[in-house]
CSV table of C-alpha atoms in Angstrom, one decimal:
chain,number,residue,atom,x,y,z
A,534,MET,CA,31.9,-45.9,-65.5
A,535,SER,CA,35.2,-47.2,-66.7
A,536,PRO,CA,35.7,-47.4,-70.5
A,537,ASP,CA,35.8,-51.2,-70.5
A,538,THR,CA,32.3,-51.5,-69.2
A,539,THR,CA,30.8,-49.4,-72.1
A,540,PRO,CA,28.2,-51.6,-73.8
A,541,THR,CA,29.0,-52.7,-77.4
A,542,ASP,CA,26.4,-52.2,-80.1
A,543,ALA,CA,25.7,-55.9,-80.0
A,544,GLU,CA,25.0,-55.7,-76.3
A,545,ALA,CA,22.7,-52.7,-76.8
A,546,ALA,CA,20.9,-54.6,-79.5
A,547,CYS,CA,20.3,-57.5,-77.1
A,548,PHE,CA,19.0,-55.1,-74.4
A,549,GLU,CA,16.6,-53.7,-77.0
A,550,ALA,CA,15.4,-57.2,-77.9
A,551,GLY,CA,14.8,-58.0,-74.3
A,552,ILE,CA,12.7,-54.8,-73.8
A,553,LYS,CA,10.4,-55.9,-76.7
A,554,PHE,CA,9.9,-59.4,-75.2
A,555,GLY,CA,9.1,-58.1,-71.8
A,556,THR,CA,6.7,-55.6,-73.3
A,557,LEU,CA,4.9,-58.1,-75.5
A,558,TYR,CA,4.5,-60.6,-72.7
A,559,HIS,CA,3.4,-58.3,-69.9
A,560,GLN,CA,1.3,-55.9,-72.0
A,561,PHE,CA,-0.9,-58.8,-73.3
A,562,ALA,CA,-0.8,-61.5,-70.6
A,563,GLY,CA,-4.2,-61.8,-69.1
A,564,THR,CA,-6.1,-60.8,-72.2
A,565,PRO,CA,-9.3,-62.8,-72.7
A,566,ILE,CA,-8.7,-65.2,-75.6
A,567,SER,CA,-10.7,-67.8,-77.5
A,568,PRO,CA,-9.9,-69.7,-80.7
A,569,ASP,CA,-12.1,-67.2,-82.6
A,570,SER,CA,-10.3,-64.1,-81.3
A,571,ALA,CA,-6.8,-65.5,-81.4
A,572,ALA,CA,-5.9,-64.2,-84.8
A,573,SER,CA,-6.8,-60.6,-84.2
A,574,LEU,CA,-4.9,-60.6,-80.9
A,575,ALA,CA,-1.8,-62.1,-82.6
A,576,THR,CA,-1.9,-59.4,-85.3
A,577,ALA,CA,-2.3,-56.6,-82.8
A,578,MET,CA,0.6,-57.9,-80.7
A,579,GLU,CA,2.8,-58.0,-83.8
A,580,GLU,CA,1.9,-54.6,-85.1
A,581,SER,CA,2.0,-52.8,-81.7
A,582,ILE,CA,5.5,-54.2,-80.8
A,583,GLU,CA,6.8,-53.4,-84.3
A,584,ASN,CA,6.2,-49.7,-83.4
A,585,GLN,CA,9.0,-49.9,-80.8
A,586,PRO,CA,12.5,-48.5,-81.8
A,587,HIS,CA,14.8,-50.9,-83.7
A,588,CYS,CA,12.2,-53.6,-83.9
A,589,THR,CA,12.1,-54.9,-87.5
A,590,GLU,CA,9.9,-58.0,-87.2
A,591,VAL,CA,7.6,-59.6,-84.7
A,592,THR,CA,5.8,-63.0,-85.4
A,593,VAL,CA,3.2,-64.2,-83.0
A,594,ASP,CA,1.7,-67.7,-83.4
A,595,VAL,CA,-1.1,-68.7,-81.0
A,596,ARG,CA,-0.8,-72.4,-80.2
A,597,LEU,CA,-4.4,-73.1,-81.0
A,598,GLU,CA,-4.1,-76.8,-80.1
A,599,ALA,CA,-3.0,-75.9,-76.6
A,600,LEU,CA,-5.8,-73.3,-76.3
A,601,GLU,CA,-8.5,-75.7,-77.5
A,602,SER,CA,-7.2,-78.5,-75.2
A,603,GLU,CA,-7.5,-76.2,-72.2
A,604,LEU,CA,-11.0,-75.1,-73.2
A,605,ALA,CA,-12.1,-78.7,-73.7
A,606,ASP,CA,-11.4,-79.3,-70.0
A,607,SER,CA,-13.3,-76.1,-69.0
A,608,THR,CA,-16.9,-74.9,-68.6
A,609,ALA,CA,-15.8,-71.6,-70.1
A,610,ASP,CA,-15.3,-70.8,-73.8
A,611,TYR,CA,-12.4,-68.4,-73.3
A,612,THR,CA,-9.4,-68.2,-71.1
A,613,GLU,CA,-6.6,-65.7,-70.3
A,614,LEU,CA,-3.6,-65.3,-72.6
A,615,THR,CA,-0.4,-66.8,-71.1
A,616,GLY,CA,2.9,-68.0,-72.3
A,617,ARG,CA,1.9,-71.6,-73.0
A,618,PHE,CA,-0.4,-70.4,-75.8
A,619,LEU,CA,2.3,-68.5,-77.6
A,620,GLU,CA,5.2,-68.9,-79.9
A,621,VAL,CA,6.9,-65.6,-80.6
A,622,GLU,CA,9.9,-64.5,-82.7
A,623,ILE,CA,11.3,-61.0,-82.6
A,624,VAL,CA,14.0,-59.5,-84.7
A,625,VAL,CA,15.8,-56.3,-83.6
A,626,ASP,CA,18.3,-54.3,-85.7
A,627,TYR,CA,20.4,-51.9,-83.7
A,628,GLU,CA,23.2,-50.0,-85.5
A,629,GLY,CA,23.6,-52.9,-87.9
A,630,CYS,CA,23.5,-55.6,-85.3
A,631,ALA,CA,20.7,-58.1,-86.0
A,632,VAL,CA,19.4,-60.0,-83.0
A,633,LEU,CA,17.0,-62.9,-83.3
A,634,THR,CA,15.0,-63.9,-80.2
A,635,ARG,CA,12.4,-66.5,-79.6
A,636,MET,CA,9.9,-67.6,-77.0
A,637,GLU,CA,8.8,-71.3,-76.9
A,638,MET,CA,7.6,-73.8,-74.4
A,639,GLU,CA,10.4,-75.8,-72.8
A,640,ASP,CA,9.8,-78.3,-70.0
A,641,GLY,CA,6.4,-76.7,-69.5
A,642,TYR,CA,7.7,-73.2,-69.3
A,643,PRO,CA,7.6,-70.4,-71.8
A,644,LEU,CA,11.3,-69.6,-72.3
A,645,MET,CA,12.5,-66.4,-73.9
A,646,ARG,CA,15.8,-67.1,-75.6
A,647,LEU,CA,18.4,-65.1,-77.5
A,648,GLU,CA,19.0,-67.1,-80.7
A,649,SER,CA,21.7,-65.3,-82.6
A,650,VAL,CA,23.5,-62.0,-82.7
A,651,ARG,CA,25.0,-61.0,-86.0
A,652,ASP,CA,27.3,-58.0,-86.0
A,653,GLY,CA,26.8,-55.5,-88.9
X,198,MET,CA,-27.2,-60.1,-46.2
X,199,SER,CA,-30.7,-58.9,-45.7
X,200,PRO,CA,-33.2,-59.6,-48.5
X,201,ASP,CA,-33.6,-55.9,-49.5
X,202,THR,CA,-29.9,-55.7,-50.4
X,203,THR,CA,-30.0,-58.5,-52.9
X,204,PRO,CA,-28.9,-57.1,-56.3
X,205,THR,CA,-31.5,-56.9,-59.0
X,206,ASP,CA,-30.8,-58.3,-62.5
X,207,ALA,CA,-30.4,-54.8,-63.8
X,208,GLU,CA,-27.8,-54.0,-61.1
X,209,ALA,CA,-25.9,-57.2,-61.9
X,210,ALA,CA,-26.0,-56.3,-65.6
X,211,CYS,CA,-24.4,-52.9,-64.7
X,212,PHE,CA,-21.7,-54.6,-62.6
X,213,GLU,CA,-20.9,-56.9,-65.5
X,214,ALA,CA,-20.7,-53.8,-67.8
X,215,GLY,CA,-18.3,-52.1,-65.5
X,216,ILE,CA,-16.0,-55.2,-65.4
X,217,LYS,CA,-15.8,-55.1,-69.2
X,218,PHE,CA,-14.8,-51.5,-69.2
X,219,GLY,CA,-12.2,-51.8,-66.5
X,220,THR,CA,-10.8,-54.8,-68.3
X,221,LEU,CA,-10.6,-53.1,-71.7
X,222,TYR,CA,-8.9,-50.0,-70.3
X,223,HIS,CA,-6.4,-51.6,-68.0
X,224,GLN,CA,-5.5,-54.5,-70.2
X,225,PHE,CA,-4.6,-52.3,-73.2
X,226,ALA,CA,-3.5,-49.0,-71.7
X,227,GLY,CA,0.2,-48.5,-72.4
X,228,THR,CA,0.2,-50.5,-75.6
X,229,PRO,CA,2.5,-49.0,-78.2
X,230,ILE,CA,0.3,-47.4,-80.9
X,231,SER,CA,0.7,-45.5,-84.1
X,232,PRO,CA,-1.7,-44.5,-86.9
X,233,ASP,CA,-0.7,-47.6,-88.8
X,234,SER,CA,-1.3,-50.1,-86.0
X,235,ALA,CA,-4.4,-48.5,-84.6
X,236,ALA,CA,-6.9,-50.6,-86.6
X,237,SER,CA,-5.5,-54.0,-85.6
X,238,LEU,CA,-5.4,-53.0,-81.9
X,239,ALA,CA,-9.0,-51.7,-82.0
X,240,THR,CA,-10.1,-55.0,-83.5
X,241,ALA,CA,-8.2,-57.1,-81.0
X,242,MET,CA,-9.7,-55.0,-78.1
X,243,GLU,CA,-13.2,-55.6,-79.5
X,244,GLU,CA,-12.9,-59.3,-80.1
X,245,SER,CA,-11.1,-60.1,-76.8
X,246,ILE,CA,-13.6,-58.3,-74.6
X,247,GLU,CA,-16.5,-59.8,-76.5
X,248,ASN,CA,-15.2,-63.2,-75.1
X,249,GLN,CA,-16.3,-62.1,-71.6
X,250,PRO,CA,-19.6,-63.4,-70.2
X,251,HIS,CA,-22.8,-61.5,-71.1
X,252,CYS,CA,-20.9,-59.1,-73.4
X,253,THR,CA,-22.8,-58.8,-76.7
X,254,GLU,CA,-21.0,-56.0,-78.5
X,255,VAL,CA,-17.8,-53.9,-78.1
X,256,THR,CA,-17.0,-51.0,-80.5
X,257,VAL,CA,-13.6,-49.4,-80.2
X,258,ASP,CA,-12.8,-46.3,-82.3
X,259,VAL,CA,-9.3,-44.9,-82.1
X,260,ARG,CA,-9.4,-41.1,-82.3
X,261,LEU,CA,-6.8,-40.9,-85.1
X,262,GLU,CA,-6.9,-37.1,-85.2
X,263,ALA,CA,-5.9,-36.9,-81.5
X,264,LEU,CA,-3.2,-39.5,-82.1
X,265,GLU,CA,-1.7,-37.8,-85.1
X,266,SER,CA,-1.8,-34.4,-83.3
X,267,GLU,CA,0.2,-35.9,-80.4
X,268,LEU,CA,2.7,-37.4,-82.8
X,269,ALA,CA,3.1,-34.2,-84.7
X,270,ASP,CA,4.5,-32.6,-81.5
X,271,SER,CA,6.8,-35.5,-80.9
X,272,THR,CA,10.1,-36.8,-82.2
X,273,ALA,CA,8.7,-40.4,-81.9
X,274,ASP,CA,6.4,-42.0,-84.4
X,275,TYR,CA,4.4,-44.0,-81.9
X,276,THR,CA,3.0,-43.4,-78.4
X,277,GLU,CA,1.2,-45.4,-75.6
X,278,LEU,CA,-2.4,-46.1,-75.7
X,279,THR,CA,-4.4,-44.0,-73.2
X,280,GLY,CA,-8.0,-42.9,-72.8
X,281,ARG,CA,-7.7,-39.7,-74.9
X,282,PHE,CA,-7.2,-41.8,-78.0
X,283,LEU,CA,-10.3,-43.9,-77.5
X,284,GLU,CA,-14.1,-43.9,-77.9
X,285,VAL,CA,-15.6,-47.1,-76.8
X,286,GLU,CA,-19.2,-48.5,-76.6
X,287,ILE,CA,-20.0,-51.7,-74.8
X,288,VAL,CA,-23.3,-53.5,-74.7
X,289,VAL,CA,-24.0,-56.2,-72.0
X,290,ASP,CA,-27.0,-58.4,-71.8
X,291,TYR,CA,-27.6,-60.1,-68.5
X,292,GLU,CA,-30.7,-62.1,-67.9
X,293,GLY,CA,-32.6,-60.0,-70.4
X,294,CYS,CA,-31.3,-56.7,-69.1
X,295,ALA,CA,-29.5,-54.7,-71.8
X,296,VAL,CA,-27.0,-52.2,-70.6
X,297,LEU,CA,-25.3,-49.7,-72.9
X,298,THR,CA,-22.1,-48.0,-71.7
X,299,ARG,CA,-19.8,-45.5,-73.3
X,300,MET,CA,-16.3,-44.0,-72.8
X,301,GLU,CA,-15.7,-40.5,-74.3
X,302,MET,CA,-13.5,-37.5,-73.5
X,303,GLU,CA,-15.2,-35.0,-71.3
X,304,ASP,CA,-13.4,-31.8,-70.1
X,305,GLY,CA,-10.1,-33.5,-71.1
X,306,TYR,CA,-10.8,-36.8,-69.2
X,307,PRO,CA,-11.9,-40.1,-70.6
X,308,LEU,CA,-15.2,-40.7,-68.8
X,309,MET,CA,-16.8,-44.1,-68.6
X,310,ARG,CA,-20.6,-43.7,-68.4
X,311,LEU,CA,-23.6,-45.9,-68.0
X,312,GLU,CA,-26.0,-44.7,-70.8
X,313,SER,CA,-29.1,-46.8,-70.5
X,314,VAL,CA,-30.4,-49.9,-68.7
X,315,ARG,CA,-33.3,-51.6,-70.3
X,316,ASP,CA,-35.0,-54.3,-68.3
X,317,GLY,CA,-36.0,-57.4,-70.2
Q,1248,MET,CA,-32.8,-42.4,-74.4
Q,1249,SER,CA,-36.3,-42.7,-73.0
Q,1250,PRO,CA,-36.8,-41.8,-69.3
Q,1251,ASP,CA,-37.4,-45.4,-68.2
Q,1252,THR,CA,-33.9,-46.5,-69.2
Q,1253,THR,CA,-32.1,-43.8,-67.2
Q,1254,PRO,CA,-29.8,-45.6,-64.8
Q,1255,THR,CA,-30.6,-45.4,-61.0
Q,1256,ASP,CA,-28.0,-44.4,-58.5
Q,1257,ALA,CA,-27.8,-48.0,-57.4
Q,1258,GLU,CA,-27.1,-49.2,-61.0
Q,1259,ALA,CA,-24.5,-46.5,-61.5
Q,1260,ALA,CA,-22.9,-47.7,-58.2
Q,1261,CYS,CA,-22.8,-51.3,-59.5
Q,1262,PHE,CA,-21.2,-50.1,-62.8
Q,1263,GLU,CA,-18.6,-48.2,-60.8
Q,1264,ALA,CA,-17.9,-51.4,-58.7
Q,1265,GLY,CA,-17.5,-53.4,-61.9
Q,1266,ILE,CA,-14.9,-50.9,-63.3
Q,1267,LYS,CA,-12.8,-51.3,-60.1
Q,1268,PHE,CA,-12.8,-55.1,-60.4
Q,1269,GLY,CA,-11.9,-55.2,-64.0
Q,1270,THR,CA,-9.2,-52.6,-63.4
Q,1271,LEU,CA,-7.7,-54.5,-60.4
Q,1272,TYR,CA,-7.7,-57.9,-62.2
Q,1273,HIS,CA,-6.4,-56.8,-65.6
Q,1274,GLN,CA,-3.8,-54.3,-64.4
Q,1275,PHE,CA,-2.1,-56.8,-62.1
Q,1276,ALA,CA,-2.7,-60.2,-63.7
Q,1277,GLY,CA,0.6,-61.5,-65.0
Q,1278,THR,CA,2.7,-59.8,-62.4
Q,1279,PRO,CA,5.6,-62.0,-61.2
Q,1280,ILE,CA,4.7,-63.1,-57.6
Q,1281,SER,CA,6.3,-65.3,-54.9
Q,1282,PRO,CA,5.4,-65.9,-51.3
Q,1283,ASP,CA,7.9,-63.2,-50.3
Q,1284,SER,CA,6.6,-60.5,-52.6
Q,1285,ALA,CA,2.9,-61.3,-52.2
Q,1286,ALA,CA,2.3,-58.8,-49.3
Q,1287,SER,CA,3.8,-55.8,-51.1
Q,1288,LEU,CA,1.8,-56.5,-54.2
Q,1289,ALA,CA,-1.5,-56.9,-52.3
Q,1290,THR,CA,-0.9,-53.6,-50.6
Q,1291,ALA,CA,-0.1,-51.8,-53.9
Q,1292,MET,CA,-3.3,-53.3,-55.4
Q,1293,GLU,CA,-5.4,-52.0,-52.5
Q,1294,GLU,CA,-3.9,-48.5,-52.5
Q,1295,SER,CA,-3.9,-48.0,-56.2
Q,1296,ILE,CA,-7.5,-49.1,-56.8
Q,1297,GLU,CA,-8.7,-47.0,-53.8
Q,1298,ASN,CA,-7.6,-44.0,-55.8
Q,1299,GLN,CA,-10.4,-44.5,-58.2
Q,1300,PRO,CA,-13.6,-42.5,-57.8
Q,1301,HIS,CA,-16.2,-43.7,-55.4
Q,1302,CYS,CA,-14.0,-46.5,-54.1
Q,1303,THR,CA,-14.1,-46.6,-50.4
Q,1304,GLU,CA,-12.3,-49.9,-49.6
Q,1305,VAL,CA,-10.3,-52.6,-51.3
Q,1306,THR,CA,-9.1,-55.7,-49.5
Q,1307,VAL,CA,-6.7,-58.1,-51.3
Q,1308,ASP,CA,-5.7,-61.4,-49.8
Q,1309,VAL,CA,-3.2,-63.5,-51.6
Q,1310,ARG,CA,-4.0,-67.2,-51.1
Q,1311,LEU,CA,-0.6,-68.2,-50.0
Q,1312,GLU,CA,-1.4,-71.9,-49.7
Q,1313,ALA,CA,-2.5,-72.0,-53.4
Q,1314,LEU,CA,0.6,-70.1,-54.4
Q,1315,GLU,CA,3.0,-72.3,-52.4
Q,1316,SER,CA,1.3,-75.4,-53.7
Q,1317,GLU,CA,1.8,-74.3,-57.3
Q,1318,LEU,CA,5.4,-73.5,-56.7
Q,1319,ALA,CA,6.0,-76.9,-55.0
Q,1320,ASP,CA,5.2,-78.6,-58.3
Q,1321,SER,CA,7.5,-76.2,-60.2
Q,1322,THR,CA,11.2,-75.7,-60.9
Q,1323,ALA,CA,10.7,-72.0,-60.6
Q,1324,ASP,CA,10.4,-70.0,-57.3
Q,1325,TYR,CA,7.9,-67.5,-58.6
Q,1326,THR,CA,4.9,-67.5,-60.9
Q,1327,GLU,CA,2.4,-65.0,-62.5
Q,1328,LEU,CA,-0.4,-63.5,-60.6
Q,1329,THR,CA,-3.8,-64.9,-61.7
Q,1330,GLY,CA,-7.2,-65.2,-60.1
Q,1331,ARG,CA,-6.7,-68.4,-58.3
Q,1332,PHE,CA,-4.2,-66.8,-56.0
Q,1333,LEU,CA,-6.6,-64.0,-55.0
Q,1334,GLU,CA,-9.5,-63.2,-52.7
Q,1335,VAL,CA,-10.7,-59.6,-53.2
Q,1336,GLU,CA,-13.4,-57.5,-51.6
Q,1337,ILE,CA,-14.3,-54.0,-53.0
Q,1338,VAL,CA,-16.7,-51.5,-51.5
Q,1339,VAL,CA,-18.0,-48.6,-53.6
Q,1340,ASP,CA,-20.1,-45.8,-52.4
Q,1341,TYR,CA,-21.9,-43.7,-55.1
Q,1342,GLU,CA,-24.4,-41.1,-54.2
Q,1343,GLY,CA,-25.1,-42.9,-50.9
Q,1344,CYS,CA,-25.5,-46.3,-52.5
Q,1345,ALA,CA,-23.0,-48.8,-50.9
Q,1346,VAL,CA,-22.1,-51.7,-53.1
Q,1347,LEU,CA,-20.1,-54.7,-51.8
Q,1348,THR,CA,-18.4,-57.0,-54.3
Q,1349,ARG,CA,-16.2,-60.0,-54.0
Q,1350,MET,CA,-14.0,-62.3,-56.0
Q,1351,GLU,CA,-13.5,-65.8,-54.9
Q,1352,MET,CA,-12.7,-69.2,-56.4
Q,1353,GLU,CA,-15.8,-71.2,-57.3
Q,1354,ASP,CA,-15.6,-74.5,-59.1
Q,1355,GLY,CA,-12.1,-73.7,-60.0
Q,1356,TYR,CA,-12.8,-70.3,-61.5
Q,1357,PRO,CA,-12.3,-66.8,-60.0
Q,1358,LEU,CA,-15.8,-65.4,-59.9
Q,1359,MET,CA,-16.5,-61.7,-59.5
Q,1360,ARG,CA,-19.8,-61.3,-57.7
Q,1361,LEU,CA,-22.0,-58.5,-56.6
Q,1362,GLU,CA,-22.8,-59.2,-52.9
Q,1363,SER,CA,-25.1,-56.5,-51.8
Q,1364,VAL,CA,-26.5,-53.1,-52.8
Q,1365,ARG,CA,-27.7,-50.8,-50.1
Q,1366,ASP,CA,-29.5,-47.7,-51.1
Q,1367,GLY,CA,-28.7,-44.5,-49.2
I,248,MET,CA,23.1,-70.9,-86.6
I,249,SER,CA,26.8,-70.4,-87.4
I,250,PRO,CA,29.2,-70.4,-84.4
I,251,ASP,CA,30.0,-66.7,-84.7
I,252,THR,CA,26.5,-65.7,-84.1
I,253,THR,CA,26.2,-67.5,-80.7
I,254,PRO,CA,25.4,-65.0,-78.1
I,255,THR,CA,28.1,-64.3,-75.4
I,256,ASP,CA,27.2,-64.3,-71.7
I,257,ALA,CA,27.4,-60.5,-71.7
I,258,GLU,CA,24.9,-60.3,-74.6
I,259,ALA,CA,22.6,-62.8,-72.8
I,260,ALA,CA,22.9,-60.7,-69.6
I,261,CYS,CA,21.8,-57.6,-71.6
I,262,PHE,CA,18.9,-59.5,-73.1
I,263,GLU,CA,17.8,-60.5,-69.6
I,264,ALA,CA,18.1,-56.9,-68.4
I,265,GLY,CA,15.9,-55.7,-71.3
I,266,ILE,CA,13.2,-58.3,-70.4
I,267,LYS,CA,13.0,-56.9,-66.9
I,268,PHE,CA,12.6,-53.4,-68.1
I,269,GLY,CA,9.9,-54.2,-70.6
I,270,THR,CA,8.1,-56.2,-67.9
I,271,LEU,CA,8.3,-53.5,-65.3
I,272,TYR,CA,7.1,-50.8,-67.6
I,273,HIS,CA,4.2,-52.6,-69.3
I,274,GLN,CA,3.0,-54.5,-66.3
I,275,PHE,CA,2.5,-51.4,-64.3
I,276,ALA,CA,1.9,-48.5,-66.8
I,277,GLY,CA,-1.7,-47.4,-66.4
I,278,THR,CA,-1.9,-48.2,-62.7
I,279,PRO,CA,-3.9,-45.5,-60.8
I,280,ILE,CA,-1.4,-43.5,-58.7
I,281,SER,CA,-1.5,-40.6,-56.3
I,282,PRO,CA,1.2,-39.2,-54.0
I,283,ASP,CA,-0.3,-41.3,-51.2
I,284,SER,CA,-0.1,-44.6,-53.0
I,285,ALA,CA,3.2,-44.0,-54.8
I,286,ALA,CA,5.4,-45.7,-52.2
I,287,SER,CA,3.5,-48.9,-52.0
I,288,LEU,CA,3.4,-49.2,-55.8
I,289,ALA,CA,7.2,-48.6,-56.0
I,290,THR,CA,7.8,-51.3,-53.5
I,291,ALA,CA,5.6,-53.8,-55.3
I,292,MET,CA,7.3,-53.0,-58.6
I,293,GLU,CA,10.7,-53.6,-57.0
I,294,GLU,CA,9.8,-56.9,-55.3
I,295,SER,CA,7.8,-58.3,-58.2
I,296,ILE,CA,10.5,-57.7,-60.8
I,297,GLU,CA,13.2,-59.0,-58.4
I,298,ASN,CA,11.5,-62.4,-58.6
I,299,GLN,CA,12.5,-62.7,-62.3
I,300,PRO,CA,15.6,-64.9,-63.1
I,301,HIS,CA,19.0,-63.2,-62.8
I,302,CYS,CA,17.6,-60.0,-61.4
I,303,THR,CA,19.6,-58.9,-58.4
I,304,GLU,CA,18.3,-55.5,-57.7
I,305,VAL,CA,15.5,-53.2,-58.7
I,306,THR,CA,15.2,-49.6,-57.5
I,307,VAL,CA,12.0,-47.6,-58.4
I,308,ASP,CA,11.7,-43.9,-57.5
I,309,VAL,CA,8.5,-42.2,-58.1
I,310,ARG,CA,9.1,-38.6,-59.2
I,311,LEU,CA,6.7,-37.1,-56.7
I,312,GLU,CA,7.3,-33.5,-57.9
I,313,ALA,CA,6.3,-34.4,-61.5
I,314,LEU,CA,3.2,-36.3,-60.1
I,315,GLU,CA,2.2,-33.4,-57.9
I,316,SER,CA,2.7,-30.9,-60.7
I,317,GLU,CA,0.4,-32.9,-63.0
I,318,LEU,CA,-2.3,-33.2,-60.3
I,319,ALA,CA,-2.1,-29.5,-59.6
I,320,ASP,CA,-3.3,-28.9,-63.1
I,321,SER,CA,-6.1,-31.4,-62.9
I,322,THR,CA,-9.5,-31.8,-61.3
I,323,ALA,CA,-8.7,-35.4,-60.3
I,324,ASP,CA,-6.6,-36.4,-57.3
I,325,TYR,CA,-4.9,-39.4,-59.0
I,326,THR,CA,-3.6,-40.2,-62.5
I,327,GLU,CA,-2.2,-43.2,-64.4
I,328,LEU,CA,1.4,-44.4,-64.0
I,329,THR,CA,3.6,-43.6,-67.0
I,330,GLY,CA,7.3,-43.2,-67.6
I,331,ARG,CA,7.5,-39.5,-66.8
I,332,PHE,CA,6.8,-40.3,-63.1
I,333,LEU,CA,9.5,-42.9,-62.8
I,334,GLU,CA,13.2,-43.3,-62.3
I,335,VAL,CA,14.3,-47.0,-62.3
I,336,GLU,CA,17.6,-48.8,-61.9
I,337,ILE,CA,17.8,-52.5,-62.6
I,338,VAL,CA,20.9,-54.8,-62.0
I,339,VAL,CA,21.1,-58.2,-63.6
I,340,ASP,CA,23.7,-60.8,-63.0
I,341,TYR,CA,23.9,-63.5,-65.6
I,342,GLU,CA,26.8,-66.1,-65.4
I,343,GLY,CA,28.9,-63.5,-63.7
I,344,CYS,CA,28.2,-60.7,-66.0
I,345,ALA,CA,26.7,-57.7,-64.2
I,346,VAL,CA,24.6,-55.4,-66.2
I,347,LEU,CA,23.4,-52.0,-64.9
I,348,THR,CA,20.4,-50.4,-66.7
I,349,ARG,CA,18.5,-47.2,-66.0
I,350,MET,CA,15.3,-45.4,-67.1
I,351,GLU,CA,15.2,-41.6,-66.9
I,352,MET,CA,13.6,-38.8,-68.6
I,353,GLU,CA,15.6,-37.3,-71.5
I,354,ASP,CA,14.2,-34.6,-73.7
I,355,GLY,CA,10.7,-35.3,-72.4
I,356,TYR,CA,10.8,-39.1,-73.0
I,357,PRO,CA,11.5,-41.9,-70.6
I,358,LEU,CA,14.6,-43.5,-72.0
I,359,MET,CA,15.7,-47.1,-71.0
I,360,ARG,CA,19.5,-47.2,-71.2
I,361,LEU,CA,22.1,-49.8,-70.8
I,362,GLU,CA,24.7,-48.2,-68.5
I,363,SER,CA,27.4,-50.7,-68.1
I,364,VAL,CA,28.3,-54.3,-68.7
I,365,ARG,CA,30.9,-55.9,-66.5
I,366,ASP,CA,32.2,-59.3,-67.5
I,367,GLY,CA,32.7,-61.7,-64.6
């Protein structure tokens, strides 16, 4: 590995932030969810991901309106967790670099996005 | 399918109970967990599985002593959820048949067990 | 536990079959899938679940037509695995009781069903 | 967001690489695995993650020796997939930035590491 390809702290911070997002999404996608159980699932997602290294804050909002709208068209009273029911913000701090990342719906898809990278 | 192989209500109730156990375990195994986040994860596990059809009660106890003992031997302050940190009881009611199931450690393995089947 | 609530072998076999179904679904739901990667995922699902105790055969068919139809309406070239892309058959043998279970779409939902129970 | 916090392409590439790693690990951790089923699971992991955007190559090696050694001490003939059975390499290319990442055991822990970032 030549010296000029050595990752910077900011790049490592972005890598760490991505790990948290992939973890959050793929650990919990598919979980049975209803309007009544949404709050406890959101709290568990936040607290479990905040355990991971360098993760300073996770905020999970369940989009209750989208959830209720899907259930209104359904004979079931619960569904499976997927990206269109979520808005997530994750903050990572790695060696003084603060990275803010967000997942939101965009054109019908849940998009994970790097918002800002602030060097220490 | 010959008539004598048609499942009874009690057998269907046991099948439903097994689905809940497989779901609970494999949805949440691997989740980052620490003593501080254990309670919120247990609550989310209970409430999400109780959404499933015919599931009347789910009780999840995190074995904090086993969790703390693993972390005492570790340089990390969290680990991944696995069966040795869990005691779970699930009650299913299907067409009046009540099935009680439990997961506990036995000889070092988490064993899922059908405890009782009470016909309606 | 009174004697009349002790599970029969057939009931235990049905419980075991349910565990396999819940495991298969919630371990793999959410996996990125495309027509090109469908076959390897189906094989891995079959072989991993066949490791579980008393599980004699697992057959996973990915409903390629449903997958391709969803992708035709999408700007992405992959999606997440969910029940509407799957047809699954699982055979469990427990103490000589053979249980056949199946998951298929019914009225727009993936339904897990106990097909037959044949006592040994 | 002030201009100086706008992520670079290299930082976005590292974020994308992290997402792939978190996905791979938390989608598949907990899967029943044995020496016989290890190869099909590794292939499915590679092909499913390669579906994700900007992911050019995924290489999954199951550490068969570690797996067999764990099973030798066990009464079971399978176990659950976890990091100590895996060596993974993921290459991401985002807007011409190539990022190489690796997961290996280090001091008894599976460590995900950013190896190199090569700007386009």
